[in-house]
Tab-separated table of C-alpha atoms and ligand atoms in Angstrom:
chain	number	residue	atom	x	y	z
J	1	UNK	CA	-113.773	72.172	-84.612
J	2	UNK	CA	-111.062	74.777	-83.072
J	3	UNK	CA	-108.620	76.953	-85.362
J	4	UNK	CA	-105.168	76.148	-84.259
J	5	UNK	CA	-102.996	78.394	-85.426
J	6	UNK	CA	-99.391	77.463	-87.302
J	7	UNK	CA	-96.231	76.782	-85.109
J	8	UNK	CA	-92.625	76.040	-86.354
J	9	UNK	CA	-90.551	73.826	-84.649
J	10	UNK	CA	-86.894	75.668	-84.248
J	11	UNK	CA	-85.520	73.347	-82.330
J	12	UNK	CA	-86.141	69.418	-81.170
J	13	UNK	CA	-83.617	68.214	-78.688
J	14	UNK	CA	-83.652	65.120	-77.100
J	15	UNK	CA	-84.231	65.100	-73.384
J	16	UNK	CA	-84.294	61.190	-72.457
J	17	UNK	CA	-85.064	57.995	-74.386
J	18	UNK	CA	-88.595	58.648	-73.618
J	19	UNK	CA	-88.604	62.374	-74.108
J	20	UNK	CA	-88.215	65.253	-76.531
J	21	UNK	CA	-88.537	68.650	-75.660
J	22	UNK	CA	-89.744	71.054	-78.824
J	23	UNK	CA	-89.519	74.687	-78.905
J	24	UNK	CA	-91.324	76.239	-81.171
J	25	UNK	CA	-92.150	79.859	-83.041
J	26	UNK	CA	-95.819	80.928	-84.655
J	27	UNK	CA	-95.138	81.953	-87.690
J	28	UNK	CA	-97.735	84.858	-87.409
J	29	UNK	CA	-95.232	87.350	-86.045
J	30	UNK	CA	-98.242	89.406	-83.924
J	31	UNK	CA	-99.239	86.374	-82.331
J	32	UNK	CA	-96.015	85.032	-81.583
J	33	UNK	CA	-95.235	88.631	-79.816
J	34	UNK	CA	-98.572	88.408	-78.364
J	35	UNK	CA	-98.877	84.796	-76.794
J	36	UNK	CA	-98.634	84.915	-73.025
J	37	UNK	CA	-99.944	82.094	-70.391
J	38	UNK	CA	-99.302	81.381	-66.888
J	39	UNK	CA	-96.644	78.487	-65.486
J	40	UNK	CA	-99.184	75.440	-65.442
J	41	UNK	CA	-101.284	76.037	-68.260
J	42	UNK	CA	-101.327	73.404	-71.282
J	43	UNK	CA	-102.056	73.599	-75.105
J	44	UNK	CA	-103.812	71.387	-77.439
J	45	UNK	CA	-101.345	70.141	-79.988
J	46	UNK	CA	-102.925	69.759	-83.860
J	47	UNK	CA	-101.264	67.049	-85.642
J	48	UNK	CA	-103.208	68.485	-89.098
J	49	UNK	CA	-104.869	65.666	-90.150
J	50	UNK	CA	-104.017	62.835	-87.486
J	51	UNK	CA	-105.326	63.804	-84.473
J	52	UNK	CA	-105.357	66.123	-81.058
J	53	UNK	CA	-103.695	66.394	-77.677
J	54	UNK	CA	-102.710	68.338	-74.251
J	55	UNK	CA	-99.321	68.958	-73.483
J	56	UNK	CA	-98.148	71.385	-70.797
J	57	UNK	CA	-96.511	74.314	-71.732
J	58	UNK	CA	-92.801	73.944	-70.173
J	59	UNK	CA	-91.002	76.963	-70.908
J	60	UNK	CA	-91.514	80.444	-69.194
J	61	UNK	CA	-94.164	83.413	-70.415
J	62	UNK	CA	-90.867	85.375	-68.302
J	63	UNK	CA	-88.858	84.539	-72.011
J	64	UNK	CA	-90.839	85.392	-74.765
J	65	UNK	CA	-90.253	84.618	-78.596
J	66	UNK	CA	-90.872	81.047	-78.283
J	67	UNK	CA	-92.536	78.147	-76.396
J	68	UNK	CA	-91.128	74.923	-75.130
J	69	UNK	CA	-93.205	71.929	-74.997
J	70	UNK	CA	-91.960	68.603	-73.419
J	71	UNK	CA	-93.236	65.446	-74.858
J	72	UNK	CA	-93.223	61.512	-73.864
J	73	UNK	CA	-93.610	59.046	-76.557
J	74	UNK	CA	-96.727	56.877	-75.272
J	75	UNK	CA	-98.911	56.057	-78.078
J	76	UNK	CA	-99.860	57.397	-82.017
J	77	UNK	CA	-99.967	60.742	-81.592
J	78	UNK	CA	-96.764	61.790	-79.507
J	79	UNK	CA	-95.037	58.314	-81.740
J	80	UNK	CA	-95.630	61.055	-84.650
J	81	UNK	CA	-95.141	64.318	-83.248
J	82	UNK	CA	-91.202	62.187	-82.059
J	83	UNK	CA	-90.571	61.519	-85.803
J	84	UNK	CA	-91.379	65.528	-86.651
J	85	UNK	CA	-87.903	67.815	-87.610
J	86	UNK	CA	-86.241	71.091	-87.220
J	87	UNK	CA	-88.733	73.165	-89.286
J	88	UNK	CA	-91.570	70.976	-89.438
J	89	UNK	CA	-94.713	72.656	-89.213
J	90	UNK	CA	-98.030	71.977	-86.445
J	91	UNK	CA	-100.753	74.072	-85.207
J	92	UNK	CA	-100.856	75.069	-81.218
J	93	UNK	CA	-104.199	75.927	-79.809
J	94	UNK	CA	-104.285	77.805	-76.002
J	95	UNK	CA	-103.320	78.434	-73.803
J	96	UNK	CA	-105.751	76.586	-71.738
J	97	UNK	CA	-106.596	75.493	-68.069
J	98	UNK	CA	-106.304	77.972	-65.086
J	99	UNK	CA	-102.423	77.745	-64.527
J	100	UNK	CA	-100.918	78.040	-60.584
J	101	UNK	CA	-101.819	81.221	-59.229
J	102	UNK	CA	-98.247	82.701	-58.694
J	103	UNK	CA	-99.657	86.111	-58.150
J	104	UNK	CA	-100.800	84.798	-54.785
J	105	UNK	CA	-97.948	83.136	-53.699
J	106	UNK	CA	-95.491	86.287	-54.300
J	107	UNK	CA	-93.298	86.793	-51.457
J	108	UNK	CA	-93.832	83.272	-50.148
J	109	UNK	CA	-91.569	80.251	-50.135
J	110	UNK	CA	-92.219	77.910	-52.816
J	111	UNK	CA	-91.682	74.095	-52.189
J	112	UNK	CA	-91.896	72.244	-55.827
J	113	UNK	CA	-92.479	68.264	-55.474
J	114	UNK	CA	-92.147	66.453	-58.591
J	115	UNK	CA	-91.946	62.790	-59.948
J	116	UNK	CA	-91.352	61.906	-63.614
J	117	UNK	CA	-92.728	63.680	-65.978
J	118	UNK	CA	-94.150	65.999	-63.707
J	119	UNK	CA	-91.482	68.286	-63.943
J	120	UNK	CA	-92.510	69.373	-67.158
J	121	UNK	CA	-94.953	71.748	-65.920
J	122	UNK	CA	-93.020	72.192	-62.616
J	123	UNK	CA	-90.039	73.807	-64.843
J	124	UNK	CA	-92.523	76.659	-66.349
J	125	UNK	CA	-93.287	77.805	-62.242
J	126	UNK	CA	-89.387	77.113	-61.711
J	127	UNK	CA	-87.983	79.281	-64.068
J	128	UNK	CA	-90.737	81.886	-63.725
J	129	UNK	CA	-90.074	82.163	-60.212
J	130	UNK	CA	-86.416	82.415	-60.634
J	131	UNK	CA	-86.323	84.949	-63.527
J	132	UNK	CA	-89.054	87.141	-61.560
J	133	UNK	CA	-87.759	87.299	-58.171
J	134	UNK	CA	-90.662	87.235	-56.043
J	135	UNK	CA	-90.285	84.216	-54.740
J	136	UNK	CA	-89.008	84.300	-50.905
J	137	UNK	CA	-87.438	80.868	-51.690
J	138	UNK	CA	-87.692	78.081	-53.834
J	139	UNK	CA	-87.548	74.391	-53.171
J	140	UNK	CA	-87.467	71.254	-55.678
J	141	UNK	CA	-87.657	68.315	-54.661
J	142	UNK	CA	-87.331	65.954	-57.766
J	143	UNK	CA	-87.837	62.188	-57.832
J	144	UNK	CA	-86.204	60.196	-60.718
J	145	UNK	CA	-85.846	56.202	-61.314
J	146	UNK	CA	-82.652	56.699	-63.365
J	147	UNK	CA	-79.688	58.982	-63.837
J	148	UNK	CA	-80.836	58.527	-67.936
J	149	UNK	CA	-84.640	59.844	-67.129
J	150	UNK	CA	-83.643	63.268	-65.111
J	151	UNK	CA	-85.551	65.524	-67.716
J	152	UNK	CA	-83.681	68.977	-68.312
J	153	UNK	CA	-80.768	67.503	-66.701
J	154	UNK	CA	-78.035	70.280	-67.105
J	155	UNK	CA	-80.452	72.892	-65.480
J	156	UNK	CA	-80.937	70.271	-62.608
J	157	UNK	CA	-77.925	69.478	-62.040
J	158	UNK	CA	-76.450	72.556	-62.473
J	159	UNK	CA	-79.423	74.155	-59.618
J	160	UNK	CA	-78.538	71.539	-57.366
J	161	UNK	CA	-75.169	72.642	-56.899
J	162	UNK	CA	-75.398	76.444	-57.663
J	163	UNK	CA	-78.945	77.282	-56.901
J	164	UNK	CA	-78.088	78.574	-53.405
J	165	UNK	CA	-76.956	82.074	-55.110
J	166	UNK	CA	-80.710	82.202	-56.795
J	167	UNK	CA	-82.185	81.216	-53.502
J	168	UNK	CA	-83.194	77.459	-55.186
J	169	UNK	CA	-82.654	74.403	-53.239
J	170	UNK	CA	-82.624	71.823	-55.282
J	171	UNK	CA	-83.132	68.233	-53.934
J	172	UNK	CA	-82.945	64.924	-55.924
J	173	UNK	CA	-83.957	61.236	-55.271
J	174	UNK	CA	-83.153	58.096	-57.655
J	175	UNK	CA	-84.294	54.481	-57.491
J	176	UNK	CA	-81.627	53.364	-59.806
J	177	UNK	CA	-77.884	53.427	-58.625
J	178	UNK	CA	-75.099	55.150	-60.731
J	179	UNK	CA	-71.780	56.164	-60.814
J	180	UNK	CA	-73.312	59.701	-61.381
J	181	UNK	CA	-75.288	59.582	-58.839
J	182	UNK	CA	-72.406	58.077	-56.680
J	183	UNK	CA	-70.712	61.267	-57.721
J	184	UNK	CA	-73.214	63.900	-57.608
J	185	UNK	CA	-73.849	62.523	-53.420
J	186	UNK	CA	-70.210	63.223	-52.981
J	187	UNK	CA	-70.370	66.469	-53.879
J	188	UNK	CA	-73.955	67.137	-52.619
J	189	UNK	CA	-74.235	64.840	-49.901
J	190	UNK	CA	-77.258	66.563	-47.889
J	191	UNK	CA	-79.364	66.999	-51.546
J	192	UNK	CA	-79.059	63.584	-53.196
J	193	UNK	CA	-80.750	60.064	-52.052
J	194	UNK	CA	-81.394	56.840	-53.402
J	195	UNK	CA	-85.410	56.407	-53.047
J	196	UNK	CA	-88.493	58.119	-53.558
J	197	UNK	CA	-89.566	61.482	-53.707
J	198	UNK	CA	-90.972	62.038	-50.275
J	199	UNK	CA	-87.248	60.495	-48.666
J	200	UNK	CA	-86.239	63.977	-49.497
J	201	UNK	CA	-88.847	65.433	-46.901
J	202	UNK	CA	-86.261	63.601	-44.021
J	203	UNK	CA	-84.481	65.936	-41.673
J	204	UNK	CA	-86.416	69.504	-43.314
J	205	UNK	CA	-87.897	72.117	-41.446
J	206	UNK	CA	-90.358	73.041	-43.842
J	207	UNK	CA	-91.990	76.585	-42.826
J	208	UNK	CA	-95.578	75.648	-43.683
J	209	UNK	CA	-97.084	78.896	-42.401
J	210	UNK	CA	-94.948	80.617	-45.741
J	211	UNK	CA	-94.622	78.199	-48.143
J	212	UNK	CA	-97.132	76.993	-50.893
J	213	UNK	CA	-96.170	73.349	-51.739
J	214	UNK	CA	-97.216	72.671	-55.886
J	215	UNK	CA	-97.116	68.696	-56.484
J	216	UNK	CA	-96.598	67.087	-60.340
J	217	UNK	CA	-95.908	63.666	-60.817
J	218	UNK	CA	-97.664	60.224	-61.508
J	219	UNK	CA	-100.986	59.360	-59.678
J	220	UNK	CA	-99.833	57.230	-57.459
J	221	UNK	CA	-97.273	60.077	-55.832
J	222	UNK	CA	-100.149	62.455	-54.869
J	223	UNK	CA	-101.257	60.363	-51.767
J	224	UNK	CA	-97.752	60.144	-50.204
J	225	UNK	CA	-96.493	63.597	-50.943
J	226	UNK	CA	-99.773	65.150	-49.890
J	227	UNK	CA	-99.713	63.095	-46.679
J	228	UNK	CA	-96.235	63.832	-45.619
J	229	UNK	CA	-97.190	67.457	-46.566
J	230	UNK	CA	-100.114	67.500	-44.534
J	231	UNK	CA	-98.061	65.800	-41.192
J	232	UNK	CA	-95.878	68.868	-41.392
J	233	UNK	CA	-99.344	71.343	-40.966
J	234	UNK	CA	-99.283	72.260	-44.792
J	235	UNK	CA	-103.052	73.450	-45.230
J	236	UNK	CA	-104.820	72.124	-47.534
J	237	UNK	CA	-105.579	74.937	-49.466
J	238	UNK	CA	-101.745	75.935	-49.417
J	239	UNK	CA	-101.077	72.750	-51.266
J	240	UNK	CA	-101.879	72.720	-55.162
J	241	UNK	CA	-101.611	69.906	-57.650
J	242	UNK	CA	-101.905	69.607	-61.688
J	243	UNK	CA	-104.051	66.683	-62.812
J	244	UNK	CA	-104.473	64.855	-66.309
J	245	UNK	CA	-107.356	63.394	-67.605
J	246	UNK	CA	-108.296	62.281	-70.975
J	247	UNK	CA	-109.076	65.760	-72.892
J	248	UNK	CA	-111.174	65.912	-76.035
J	249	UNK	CA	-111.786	70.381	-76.954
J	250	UNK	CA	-109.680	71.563	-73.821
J	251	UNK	CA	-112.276	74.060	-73.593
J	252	UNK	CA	-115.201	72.725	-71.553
J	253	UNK	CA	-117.749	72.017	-74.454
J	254	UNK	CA	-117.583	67.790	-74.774
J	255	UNK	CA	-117.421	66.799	-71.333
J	256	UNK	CA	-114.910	64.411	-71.806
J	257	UNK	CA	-112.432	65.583	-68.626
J	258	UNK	CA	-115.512	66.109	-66.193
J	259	UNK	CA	-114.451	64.457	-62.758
J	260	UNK	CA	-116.752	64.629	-59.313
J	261	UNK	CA	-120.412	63.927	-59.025
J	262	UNK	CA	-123.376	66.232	-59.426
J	263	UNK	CA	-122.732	68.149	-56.203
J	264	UNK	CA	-119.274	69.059	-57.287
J	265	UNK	CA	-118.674	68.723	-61.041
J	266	UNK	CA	-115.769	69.344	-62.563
J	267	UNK	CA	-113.999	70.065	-65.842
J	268	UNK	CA	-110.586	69.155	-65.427
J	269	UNK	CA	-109.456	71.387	-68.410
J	270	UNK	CA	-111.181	74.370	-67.796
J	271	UNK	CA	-111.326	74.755	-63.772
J	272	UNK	CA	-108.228	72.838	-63.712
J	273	UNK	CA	-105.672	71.103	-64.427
J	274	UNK	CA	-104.252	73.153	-61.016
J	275	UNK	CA	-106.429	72.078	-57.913
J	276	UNK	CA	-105.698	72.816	-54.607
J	277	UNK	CA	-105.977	69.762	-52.322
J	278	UNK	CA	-109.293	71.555	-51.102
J	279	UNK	CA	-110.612	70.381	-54.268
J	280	UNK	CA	-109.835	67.279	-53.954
J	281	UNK	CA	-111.185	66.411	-50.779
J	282	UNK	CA	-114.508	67.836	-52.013
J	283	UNK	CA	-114.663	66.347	-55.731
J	284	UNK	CA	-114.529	62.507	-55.913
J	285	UNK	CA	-112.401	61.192	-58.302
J	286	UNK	CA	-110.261	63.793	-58.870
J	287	UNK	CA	-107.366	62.472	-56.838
J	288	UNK	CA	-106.504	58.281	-56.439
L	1	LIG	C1	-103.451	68.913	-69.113
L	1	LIG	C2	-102.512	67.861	-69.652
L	1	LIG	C3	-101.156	68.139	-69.765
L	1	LIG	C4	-100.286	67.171	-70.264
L	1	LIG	N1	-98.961	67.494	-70.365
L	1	LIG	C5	-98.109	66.601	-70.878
L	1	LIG	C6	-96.722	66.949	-71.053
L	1	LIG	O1	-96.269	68.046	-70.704
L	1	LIG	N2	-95.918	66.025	-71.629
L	1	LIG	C7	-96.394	64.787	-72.036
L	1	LIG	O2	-95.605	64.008	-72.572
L	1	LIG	N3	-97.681	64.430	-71.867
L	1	LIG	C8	-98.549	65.307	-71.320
L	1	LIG	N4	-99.871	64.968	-71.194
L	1	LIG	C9	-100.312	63.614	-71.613
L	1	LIG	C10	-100.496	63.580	-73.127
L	1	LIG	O3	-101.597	64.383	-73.470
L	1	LIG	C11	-100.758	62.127	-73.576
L	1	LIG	O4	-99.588	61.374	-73.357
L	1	LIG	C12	-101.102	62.075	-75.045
L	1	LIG	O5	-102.391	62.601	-75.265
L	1	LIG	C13	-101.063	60.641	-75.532
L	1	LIG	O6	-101.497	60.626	-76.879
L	1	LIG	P1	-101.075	59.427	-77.850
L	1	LIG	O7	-101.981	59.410	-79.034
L	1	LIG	O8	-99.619	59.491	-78.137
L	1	LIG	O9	-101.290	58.160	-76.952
L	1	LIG	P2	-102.589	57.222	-76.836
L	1	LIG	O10	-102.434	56.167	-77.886
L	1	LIG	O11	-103.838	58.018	-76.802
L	1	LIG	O12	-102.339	56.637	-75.395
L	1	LIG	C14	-101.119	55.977	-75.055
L	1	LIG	C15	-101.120	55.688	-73.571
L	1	LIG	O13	-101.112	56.918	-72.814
L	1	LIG	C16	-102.232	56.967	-71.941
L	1	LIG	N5	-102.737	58.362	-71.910
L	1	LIG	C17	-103.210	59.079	-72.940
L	1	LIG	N6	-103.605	60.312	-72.539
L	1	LIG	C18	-103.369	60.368	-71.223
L	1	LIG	C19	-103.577	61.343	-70.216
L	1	LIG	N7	-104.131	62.520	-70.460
L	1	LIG	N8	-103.200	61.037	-68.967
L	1	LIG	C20	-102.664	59.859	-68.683
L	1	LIG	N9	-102.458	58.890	-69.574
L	1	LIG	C21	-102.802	59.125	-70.824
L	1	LIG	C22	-103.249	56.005	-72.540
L	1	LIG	O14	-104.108	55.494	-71.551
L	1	LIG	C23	-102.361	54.921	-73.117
L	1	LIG	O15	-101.951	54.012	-72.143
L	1	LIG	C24	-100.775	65.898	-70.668
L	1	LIG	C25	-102.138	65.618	-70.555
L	1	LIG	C26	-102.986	66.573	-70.047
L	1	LIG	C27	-104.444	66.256	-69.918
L	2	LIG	S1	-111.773	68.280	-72.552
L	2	LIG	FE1	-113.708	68.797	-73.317
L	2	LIG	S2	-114.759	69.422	-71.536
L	2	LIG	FE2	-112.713	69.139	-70.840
């Protein structure tokens, strides 16, 4: 129904059991040259012949040459696009979705909160607002289950104990125990905790006034994270999100992503997948 256009994967590297991250090159030279998006902003992956499906972009339009696209193995499509090689061939289609507005927030503090696979997207604002430098400060706070899921672990780790020169603060929680996480509190001992995300909001003076807080993880996370967010006088309009929903085009056309009801309708894929938490509070259904 939509071109795509041709994509070849350069590298595939995996990130966790779960996870591969893919970078990839369109073979059309112009359009590779040409291809820009914004942190937060997803394309729709063509499987030629098998099937469609969003994936965040996770790499930075601050690099150009190449995109980077991080994907979990939960059902036929991504099973496929795991078993693909160095060289392999798909078709990309985007960018799509409105991306986080980081024209706004230049000059402010940024405060990243992500769970999961959430830092996917949450690594395309991270690196965009450290190769930039417009960002008055940066902040992640990054909840992992186990030392083996941290995705894009060397940059992590390697930010939480040298991102004080960029101006990044990087803060990690884990559910599981391990001797590298016994480790990495000894030598971090204010920036590492065993338990969930929002533990890592204990004993911070957040400066809500600056700061725009941008929350990625699984459904369940919103409610906490916005709520401890919201005790510390973040605004709701000062706090964005990125949503999934089942996506069909990607474009707006088959209704299959519309959330809210017929005072405030939605289209998750074309007015999102970034909402503020204004958004939410006025379309039902668009946050658990
Ligand atoms: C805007 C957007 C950005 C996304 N970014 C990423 C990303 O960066 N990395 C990544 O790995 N995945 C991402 N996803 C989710 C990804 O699109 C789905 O995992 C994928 O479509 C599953 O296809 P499948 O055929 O492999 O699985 P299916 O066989 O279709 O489904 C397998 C399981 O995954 C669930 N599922 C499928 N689609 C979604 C969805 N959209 N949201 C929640 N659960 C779903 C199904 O309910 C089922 O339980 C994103 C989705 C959206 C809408
Ligand atoms: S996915 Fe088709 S309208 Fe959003």
């Amino acid at each position: 129904m939509f071109r795509s256009f041709s994509a070849k994967l350069l590298e595939v590297r995996e990130l966790t059991p779960k996870e591969k991250l893919f970078t990839l090159r369109f073979i059309d030279p112009h359009l590779n040259d040409g291809f820009t998006y914004k942190p937060g902003q997803f394309v729709m992956v063509d499987l030629r012949g098998f099937g469609e499906f969003p994936i965040s972009i996770c790499s930075t339009p601050t690099r150009k040459g190449y995109i980077q696209l991080c994907v979990r193995k939960a059902g036929r499509l991504t099973k496929y696009m795991h078993e693909l090689r160095e060289g392999d061939v798909i078709g990309i289609r985007g960018p799509y979705g409105n991306g986080f507005p980081m024209e706004i927030m230049e000059k402010s503090k940024l405060l990243l909160v992500s769970g999961g696979l959430g830092m996917a997207p949450l690594r395309s604002v991270l690196w965009y607002a450290l190769d930039s430098g417009k960002y008055a400060e940066i902040r992640l706070f990054y909840g992992t289950r186990s030392y083996e899921d941290i995705l894009f672990k060397d940059e992590i780790l390697n930010l939480l104990q040298h991102g004080q020169h960029m101006n990044c603060y990087v803060k990690l929680s884990y559910e599981i125990d391990s001797p590298h996480f016994s480790q990495l509190k000894s030598n971090c001992p204010q920036s590492v905790c065993k338990g969930l995300v929002t533990d890592l909001f204990e004993g911070e003076e957040l400066d809500a006034e600056n700061t725009y807080a941008i929350v990625c993880g699984p459904p369940v996370m919103y409610k906490f994270v916005v709520k401890e967010l919201l005790s510390r006088n973040f605004s709701p309009g000062r706090i964005y999100m990125t949503l999934e929903r089942r996506m069909r085009c990607g474009v707006g056309k088959c209704g299959h992503c519309i959330v809210g009801t017929s005072s405030s309708i939605k289209y998750v894929c074309k007015d999102g997948p970034v909402f503020t938490y204004w958004d939410a509070l006025s379309t039902r259904g668009l946050i658990e």
